[in-house]
Amino acid sequence: RMPWFPSHSTVCDGRPCAPGEGNLQHVREDTPRGWRYKQWTQPYIHREAWVQARSRDVPHSPDEVAVYGDAVALAKRTALDGRVVVTSGDWDYRELVLNFVLHAHKLAYHNTLVLSMEAELHSDLTARAIPSADLSRSL
């Protein structure tokens, strides 16, 4: 039975998940040209009536200092001539984020900053001495 909400894991069988492994999988189908992900399916129960009944109003104004204060302070420390190269990602995209940062460094852009959408990515990047702002609490 499918879950009510999309889910996401960063640990699979006691080890870090491979990219995409921790997500629910879409249905795959065979075609004459090979397999592909079946279009217009969702790997969780889609509840249209519930979705449409949800409020579209912003629940509150964001507290810029509480939510983004650490990220802004880190950006100021990382800046070079007032400029910062910013990217973002989550655990599934960690290899792409790391690839981006390493290529930026290779091109002499050392003023890079990653907005990490998951605490695990933030921990991994900071262990590698890559400037990362942990925005997982604000999601």
Short mmCIF file of N, CA and C in Angstrom, two decimals:
data_model
loop_
_atom_site.label_atom_id
_atom_site.label_comp_id
_atom_site.label_asym_id
_atom_site.label_seq_id
_atom_site.Cartn_x
_atom_site.Cartn_y
_atom_site.Cartn_z
N ARG A 1 0.84 -1.19 0.00
CA ARG A 1 0.00 0.00 0.00
C ARG A 1 0.88 1.24 0.00
N MET A 2 0.49 2.23 -0.80
CA MET A 2 1.30 3.44 -0.92
C MET A 2 1.10 4.34 0.30
N PRO A 3 2.13 5.13 0.64
CA PRO A 3 2.01 6.06 1.78
C PRO A 3 1.17 7.28 1.42
N TRP A 4 0.73 7.99 2.47
CA TRP A 4 -0.08 9.19 2.27
C TRP A 4 0.76 10.36 1.81
N PHE A 5 2.01 10.41 2.23
CA PHE A 5 2.87 11.53 1.87
C PHE A 5 4.14 11.02 1.22
N PRO A 6 4.77 11.82 0.35
CA PRO A 6 6.07 11.41 -0.18
C PRO A 6 7.05 11.25 0.97
N SER A 7 7.92 10.29 0.87
CA SER A 7 8.91 10.10 1.93
C SER A 7 10.30 10.13 1.33
N HIS A 8 11.27 10.29 2.20
CA HIS A 8 12.64 10.41 1.75
C HIS A 8 13.55 9.93 2.87
N SER A 9 14.52 9.10 2.55
CA SER A 9 15.48 8.61 3.53
C SER A 9 16.88 8.95 3.06
N THR A 10 17.78 9.16 4.01
CA THR A 10 19.18 9.39 3.66
C THR A 10 20.05 8.21 4.05
N VAL A 11 19.48 7.27 4.83
CA VAL A 11 20.21 6.06 5.23
C VAL A 11 19.43 4.85 4.72
N CYS A 12 20.12 3.98 3.98
CA CYS A 12 19.51 2.77 3.41
C CYS A 12 20.32 1.57 3.87
N ASP A 13 19.68 0.66 4.61
CA ASP A 13 20.36 -0.54 5.11
C ASP A 13 21.62 -0.20 5.89
N GLY A 14 21.58 0.87 6.70
CA GLY A 14 22.70 1.22 7.56
C GLY A 14 23.84 1.95 6.88
N ARG A 15 23.69 2.35 5.63
CA ARG A 15 24.73 3.07 4.89
C ARG A 15 24.08 4.26 4.19
N PRO A 16 24.89 5.25 3.77
CA PRO A 16 24.30 6.37 3.03
C PRO A 16 23.63 5.88 1.75
N CYS A 17 22.43 6.35 1.50
CA CYS A 17 21.70 5.96 0.29
C CYS A 17 22.43 6.46 -0.95
N ALA A 18 22.39 5.68 -1.99
CA ALA A 18 22.85 6.13 -3.30
C ALA A 18 21.86 7.17 -3.79
N PRO A 19 22.28 8.09 -4.68
CA PRO A 19 21.34 9.10 -5.17
C PRO A 19 20.05 8.46 -5.69
N GLY A 20 18.93 8.94 -5.18
CA GLY A 20 17.62 8.46 -5.60
C GLY A 20 17.14 7.22 -4.86
N GLU A 21 18.04 6.51 -4.19
CA GLU A 21 17.66 5.25 -3.55
C GLU A 21 16.72 5.46 -2.38
N GLY A 22 16.87 6.53 -1.65
CA GLY A 22 16.04 6.77 -0.48
C GLY A 22 14.66 7.31 -0.79
N ASN A 23 14.40 7.59 -2.06
CA ASN A 23 13.09 8.10 -2.45
C ASN A 23 12.18 6.96 -2.88
N LEU A 24 10.89 7.20 -2.79
CA LEU A 24 9.96 6.24 -3.35
C LEU A 24 10.19 6.17 -4.85
N GLN A 25 10.03 5.01 -5.41
CA GLN A 25 10.33 4.83 -6.83
C GLN A 25 9.06 4.95 -7.67
N HIS A 26 9.18 5.62 -8.77
CA HIS A 26 8.08 5.69 -9.72
C HIS A 26 7.95 4.36 -10.45
N VAL A 27 6.80 4.14 -11.01
CA VAL A 27 6.54 2.92 -11.77
C VAL A 27 7.34 2.99 -13.07
N ARG A 28 8.00 1.87 -13.39
CA ARG A 28 8.74 1.79 -14.64
C ARG A 28 7.96 0.91 -15.61
N GLU A 29 8.09 1.21 -16.89
CA GLU A 29 7.41 0.40 -17.89
C GLU A 29 8.37 0.11 -19.03
N ASP A 30 8.19 -1.05 -19.65
CA ASP A 30 9.00 -1.42 -20.80
C ASP A 30 8.34 -0.87 -22.06
N THR A 31 9.16 -0.35 -22.94
CA THR A 31 8.68 0.14 -24.23
C THR A 31 9.56 -0.48 -25.31
N PRO A 32 9.18 -0.38 -26.57
CA PRO A 32 10.03 -0.92 -27.64
C PRO A 32 11.44 -0.33 -27.64
N ARG A 33 11.60 0.88 -27.08
CA ARG A 33 12.91 1.53 -27.04
C ARG A 33 13.61 1.31 -25.70
N GLY A 34 13.10 0.46 -24.84
CA GLY A 34 13.69 0.23 -23.52
C GLY A 34 12.76 0.70 -22.43
N TRP A 35 13.21 0.56 -21.17
CA TRP A 35 12.35 0.96 -20.06
C TRP A 35 12.39 2.47 -19.87
N ARG A 36 11.35 2.98 -19.25
CA ARG A 36 11.26 4.39 -18.88
C ARG A 36 10.34 4.50 -17.67
N TYR A 37 10.39 5.65 -17.04
CA TYR A 37 9.46 5.89 -15.94
C TYR A 37 8.09 6.18 -16.54
N LYS A 38 7.09 5.53 -16.01
CA LYS A 38 5.73 5.71 -16.51
C LYS A 38 5.26 7.13 -16.18
N GLN A 39 4.74 7.77 -17.17
CA GLN A 39 4.29 9.15 -16.99
C GLN A 39 2.96 9.21 -16.24
N TRP A 40 2.76 10.32 -15.56
CA TRP A 40 1.53 10.63 -14.87
C TRP A 40 1.20 9.67 -13.73
N THR A 41 2.22 9.10 -13.13
CA THR A 41 1.99 8.30 -11.93
C THR A 41 2.75 8.94 -10.78
N GLN A 42 2.28 8.70 -9.60
CA GLN A 42 2.96 9.22 -8.42
C GLN A 42 3.24 8.05 -7.49
N PRO A 43 4.39 8.08 -6.81
CA PRO A 43 4.72 6.97 -5.92
C PRO A 43 4.09 7.10 -4.54
N TYR A 44 3.06 7.89 -4.42
CA TYR A 44 2.32 8.01 -3.16
C TYR A 44 0.87 8.33 -3.52
N ILE A 45 0.00 8.18 -2.56
CA ILE A 45 -1.42 8.42 -2.81
C ILE A 45 -1.65 9.91 -3.08
N HIS A 46 -2.21 10.22 -4.20
CA HIS A 46 -2.50 11.61 -4.53
C HIS A 46 -3.91 11.91 -4.03
N ARG A 47 -4.02 12.88 -3.18
CA ARG A 47 -5.31 13.22 -2.57
C ARG A 47 -5.74 14.60 -3.04
N GLU A 48 -6.27 14.67 -4.22
CA GLU A 48 -6.60 15.95 -4.84
C GLU A 48 -7.52 16.80 -3.97
N ALA A 49 -8.56 16.21 -3.43
CA ALA A 49 -9.50 16.99 -2.61
C ALA A 49 -8.79 17.59 -1.40
N TRP A 50 -7.92 16.82 -0.76
CA TRP A 50 -7.18 17.31 0.40
C TRP A 50 -6.24 18.43 -0.01
N VAL A 51 -5.55 18.25 -1.14
CA VAL A 51 -4.60 19.26 -1.63
C VAL A 51 -5.35 20.56 -1.93
N GLN A 52 -6.47 20.46 -2.61
CA GLN A 52 -7.21 21.66 -2.99
C GLN A 52 -7.84 22.36 -1.78
N ALA A 53 -8.08 21.63 -0.70
CA ALA A 53 -8.68 22.22 0.49
C ALA A 53 -7.66 22.96 1.36
N ARG A 54 -6.37 22.79 1.07
CA ARG A 54 -5.33 23.43 1.89
C ARG A 54 -5.31 24.93 1.66
N SER A 55 -4.94 25.65 2.71
CA SER A 55 -4.82 27.09 2.63
C SER A 55 -3.69 27.48 1.69
N ARG A 56 -3.90 28.51 0.89
CA ARG A 56 -2.86 29.01 -0.01
C ARG A 56 -2.20 30.26 0.57
N ASP A 57 -2.59 30.63 1.78
CA ASP A 57 -2.02 31.81 2.42
C ASP A 57 -0.71 31.45 3.12
N VAL A 58 0.22 32.38 3.11
CA VAL A 58 1.47 32.19 3.84
C VAL A 58 1.12 32.17 5.33
N PRO A 59 1.54 31.15 6.08
CA PRO A 59 1.14 31.05 7.48
C PRO A 59 1.72 32.16 8.35
N HIS A 60 2.88 32.68 7.99
CA HIS A 60 3.51 33.77 8.74
C HIS A 60 4.63 34.33 7.89
N SER A 61 5.03 35.52 8.21
CA SER A 61 6.17 36.09 7.50
C SER A 61 7.44 35.42 8.00
N PRO A 62 8.39 35.14 7.10
CA PRO A 62 9.61 34.51 7.56
C PRO A 62 10.41 35.45 8.45
N ASP A 63 11.03 34.89 9.45
CA ASP A 63 11.91 35.65 10.32
C ASP A 63 13.30 35.58 9.69
N GLU A 64 13.64 36.61 8.94
CA GLU A 64 14.88 36.60 8.17
C GLU A 64 16.11 36.33 9.04
N VAL A 65 16.14 36.91 10.22
CA VAL A 65 17.31 36.74 11.09
C VAL A 65 17.39 35.31 11.60
N ALA A 66 16.27 34.78 12.07
CA ALA A 66 16.29 33.43 12.63
C ALA A 66 16.51 32.38 11.56
N VAL A 67 15.89 32.56 10.39
CA VAL A 67 15.96 31.55 9.34
C VAL A 67 17.23 31.69 8.50
N TYR A 68 17.55 32.90 8.11
CA TYR A 68 18.65 33.11 7.17
C TYR A 68 19.88 33.79 7.77
N GLY A 69 19.83 34.13 9.05
CA GLY A 69 20.94 34.85 9.67
C GLY A 69 22.28 34.14 9.54
N ASP A 70 22.31 32.85 9.82
CA ASP A 70 23.56 32.09 9.70
C ASP A 70 24.04 32.03 8.26
N ALA A 71 23.11 31.86 7.32
CA ALA A 71 23.47 31.80 5.90
C ALA A 71 24.04 33.14 5.43
N VAL A 72 23.44 34.23 5.87
CA VAL A 72 23.92 35.56 5.47
C VAL A 72 25.30 35.81 6.07
N ALA A 73 25.50 35.44 7.33
CA ALA A 73 26.81 35.62 7.96
C ALA A 73 27.87 34.80 7.24
N LEU A 74 27.54 33.57 6.89
CA LEU A 74 28.48 32.71 6.17
C LEU A 74 28.77 33.28 4.77
N ALA A 75 27.75 33.80 4.11
CA ALA A 75 27.95 34.41 2.79
C ALA A 75 28.89 35.60 2.89
N LYS A 76 28.74 36.40 3.93
CA LYS A 76 29.63 37.55 4.11
C LYS A 76 31.07 37.10 4.33
N ARG A 77 31.26 36.01 5.08
CA ARG A 77 32.62 35.50 5.32
C ARG A 77 33.21 34.86 4.06
N THR A 78 32.36 34.30 3.22
CA THR A 78 32.80 33.59 2.02
C THR A 78 33.01 34.53 0.84
N ALA A 79 32.40 35.68 0.87
CA ALA A 79 32.40 36.61 -0.26
C ALA A 79 33.81 37.03 -0.67
N LEU A 80 33.96 37.26 -1.94
CA LEU A 80 35.19 37.79 -2.51
C LEU A 80 34.77 38.98 -3.37
N ASP A 81 35.24 40.15 -3.02
CA ASP A 81 34.84 41.38 -3.71
C ASP A 81 33.32 41.55 -3.69
N GLY A 82 32.70 41.14 -2.60
CA GLY A 82 31.26 41.31 -2.45
C GLY A 82 30.42 40.32 -3.22
N ARG A 83 31.04 39.26 -3.76
CA ARG A 83 30.31 38.28 -4.56
C ARG A 83 30.44 36.89 -3.95
N VAL A 84 29.36 36.13 -4.08
CA VAL A 84 29.33 34.75 -3.60
C VAL A 84 28.70 33.89 -4.69
N VAL A 85 29.29 32.73 -4.95
CA VAL A 85 28.71 31.76 -5.88
C VAL A 85 27.89 30.80 -5.02
N VAL A 86 26.59 30.76 -5.24
CA VAL A 86 25.69 29.99 -4.39
C VAL A 86 25.04 28.87 -5.19
N THR A 87 25.00 27.69 -4.58
CA THR A 87 24.23 26.58 -5.13
C THR A 87 23.49 25.94 -3.97
N SER A 88 22.59 25.05 -4.27
CA SER A 88 21.85 24.37 -3.20
C SER A 88 21.63 22.92 -3.60
N GLY A 89 21.27 22.11 -2.62
CA GLY A 89 20.99 20.72 -2.91
C GLY A 89 20.58 19.98 -1.66
N ASP A 90 20.18 18.73 -1.87
CA ASP A 90 19.86 17.85 -0.75
C ASP A 90 20.74 16.61 -0.86
N TRP A 91 20.51 15.66 0.02
CA TRP A 91 21.36 14.49 0.08
C TRP A 91 21.42 13.73 -1.24
N ASP A 92 20.30 13.63 -1.93
CA ASP A 92 20.27 12.92 -3.21
C ASP A 92 21.16 13.58 -4.26
N TYR A 93 21.34 14.88 -4.16
CA TYR A 93 22.13 15.61 -5.15
C TYR A 93 23.54 15.94 -4.64
N ARG A 94 23.99 15.25 -3.59
CA ARG A 94 25.28 15.56 -2.99
C ARG A 94 26.43 15.43 -3.97
N GLU A 95 26.39 14.44 -4.85
CA GLU A 95 27.48 14.27 -5.81
C GLU A 95 27.49 15.42 -6.83
N LEU A 96 26.33 15.87 -7.25
CA LEU A 96 26.24 16.99 -8.17
C LEU A 96 26.72 18.28 -7.49
N VAL A 97 26.31 18.48 -6.24
CA VAL A 97 26.74 19.67 -5.49
C VAL A 97 28.26 19.66 -5.32
N LEU A 98 28.81 18.52 -4.92
CA LEU A 98 30.25 18.42 -4.74
C LEU A 98 30.97 18.65 -6.07
N ASN A 99 30.47 18.08 -7.14
CA ASN A 99 31.04 18.29 -8.47
C ASN A 99 31.05 19.78 -8.83
N PHE A 100 29.94 20.46 -8.57
CA PHE A 100 29.83 21.89 -8.87
C PHE A 100 30.88 22.68 -8.09
N VAL A 101 30.97 22.42 -6.79
CA VAL A 101 31.90 23.17 -5.94
C VAL A 101 33.35 22.90 -6.35
N LEU A 102 33.69 21.65 -6.58
CA LEU A 102 35.07 21.32 -6.95
C LEU A 102 35.45 21.94 -8.30
N HIS A 103 34.51 21.96 -9.24
CA HIS A 103 34.80 22.61 -10.52
C HIS A 103 34.91 24.12 -10.35
N ALA A 104 34.08 24.71 -9.50
CA ALA A 104 34.19 26.14 -9.23
C ALA A 104 35.57 26.45 -8.63
N HIS A 105 36.02 25.62 -7.70
CA HIS A 105 37.35 25.82 -7.10
C HIS A 105 38.45 25.68 -8.16
N LYS A 106 38.29 24.71 -9.04
CA LYS A 106 39.28 24.49 -10.11
C LYS A 106 39.39 25.72 -11.00
N LEU A 107 38.27 26.43 -11.17
CA LEU A 107 38.25 27.65 -11.98
C LEU A 107 38.58 28.89 -11.15
N ALA A 108 39.08 28.67 -9.92
CA ALA A 108 39.50 29.74 -9.00
C ALA A 108 38.34 30.53 -8.40
N TYR A 109 37.15 29.95 -8.38
CA TYR A 109 36.02 30.55 -7.66
C TYR A 109 35.95 29.88 -6.29
N HIS A 110 36.67 30.46 -5.33
CA HIS A 110 36.71 29.88 -4.00
C HIS A 110 35.67 30.50 -3.08
N ASN A 111 34.89 31.41 -3.61
CA ASN A 111 33.84 32.07 -2.85
C ASN A 111 32.50 31.34 -3.03
N THR A 112 32.52 30.01 -2.93
CA THR A 112 31.31 29.21 -3.12
C THR A 112 30.64 28.92 -1.79
N LEU A 113 29.34 28.83 -1.83
CA LEU A 113 28.53 28.55 -0.66
C LEU A 113 27.40 27.61 -1.08
N VAL A 114 27.17 26.58 -0.28
CA VAL A 114 26.08 25.64 -0.55
C VAL A 114 24.98 25.85 0.47
N LEU A 115 23.75 25.99 -0.01
CA LEU A 115 22.58 26.02 0.86
C LEU A 115 22.10 24.57 0.96
N SER A 116 22.38 23.94 2.09
CA SER A 116 22.06 22.52 2.27
C SER A 116 20.63 22.37 2.76
N MET A 117 19.84 21.59 2.03
CA MET A 117 18.44 21.39 2.38
C MET A 117 18.24 20.22 3.34
N GLU A 118 19.32 19.52 3.65
CA GLU A 118 19.25 18.43 4.63
C GLU A 118 20.48 18.48 5.51
N ALA A 119 20.29 18.17 6.79
CA ALA A 119 21.39 18.23 7.76
C ALA A 119 22.52 17.28 7.37
N GLU A 120 22.19 16.14 6.77
CA GLU A 120 23.23 15.18 6.38
C GLU A 120 24.16 15.76 5.33
N LEU A 121 23.61 16.49 4.37
CA LEU A 121 24.46 17.13 3.35
C LEU A 121 25.32 18.19 4.01
N HIS A 122 24.74 18.98 4.88
CA HIS A 122 25.49 20.03 5.58
C HIS A 122 26.66 19.43 6.34
N SER A 123 26.42 18.34 7.07
CA SER A 123 27.49 17.68 7.83
C SER A 123 28.59 17.17 6.91
N ASP A 124 28.20 16.56 5.80
CA ASP A 124 29.18 16.03 4.86
C ASP A 124 30.04 17.14 4.27
N LEU A 125 29.41 18.24 3.88
CA LEU A 125 30.16 19.33 3.27
C LEU A 125 31.07 20.03 4.27
N THR A 126 30.58 20.26 5.48
CA THR A 126 31.43 20.92 6.47
C THR A 126 32.61 20.03 6.85
N ALA A 127 32.42 18.71 6.83
CA ALA A 127 33.55 17.80 7.08
C ALA A 127 34.59 17.92 5.97
N ARG A 128 34.17 18.34 4.79
CA ARG A 128 35.08 18.53 3.66
C ARG A 128 35.59 19.98 3.59
N ALA A 129 35.28 20.78 4.59
CA ALA A 129 35.67 22.20 4.65
C ALA A 129 35.06 23.01 3.51
N ILE A 130 33.86 22.65 3.09
CA ILE A 130 33.12 23.40 2.07
C ILE A 130 32.07 24.23 2.79
N PRO A 131 32.06 25.56 2.60
CA PRO A 131 31.08 26.40 3.28
C PRO A 131 29.65 25.95 2.96
N SER A 132 28.89 25.67 4.00
CA SER A 132 27.52 25.18 3.85
C SER A 132 26.64 25.81 4.91
N ALA A 133 25.48 26.28 4.50
CA ALA A 133 24.48 26.80 5.43
C ALA A 133 23.38 25.75 5.55
N ASP A 134 23.11 25.32 6.77
CA ASP A 134 22.10 24.29 7.02
C ASP A 134 20.72 24.92 7.04
N LEU A 135 19.98 24.76 5.96
CA LEU A 135 18.62 25.31 5.90
C LEU A 135 17.57 24.25 6.14
N SER A 136 17.98 23.07 6.61
CA SER A 136 17.02 21.98 6.80
C SER A 136 15.96 22.32 7.84
N ARG A 137 16.28 23.14 8.80
CA ARG A 137 15.29 23.49 9.84
C ARG A 137 14.19 24.37 9.30
N SER A 138 14.45 25.08 8.20
CA SER A 138 13.44 26.02 7.70
C SER A 138 12.54 25.39 6.64
N LEU A 139 12.73 24.11 6.33
CA LEU A 139 11.90 23.49 5.32
C LEU A 139 10.70 22.81 5.93
#
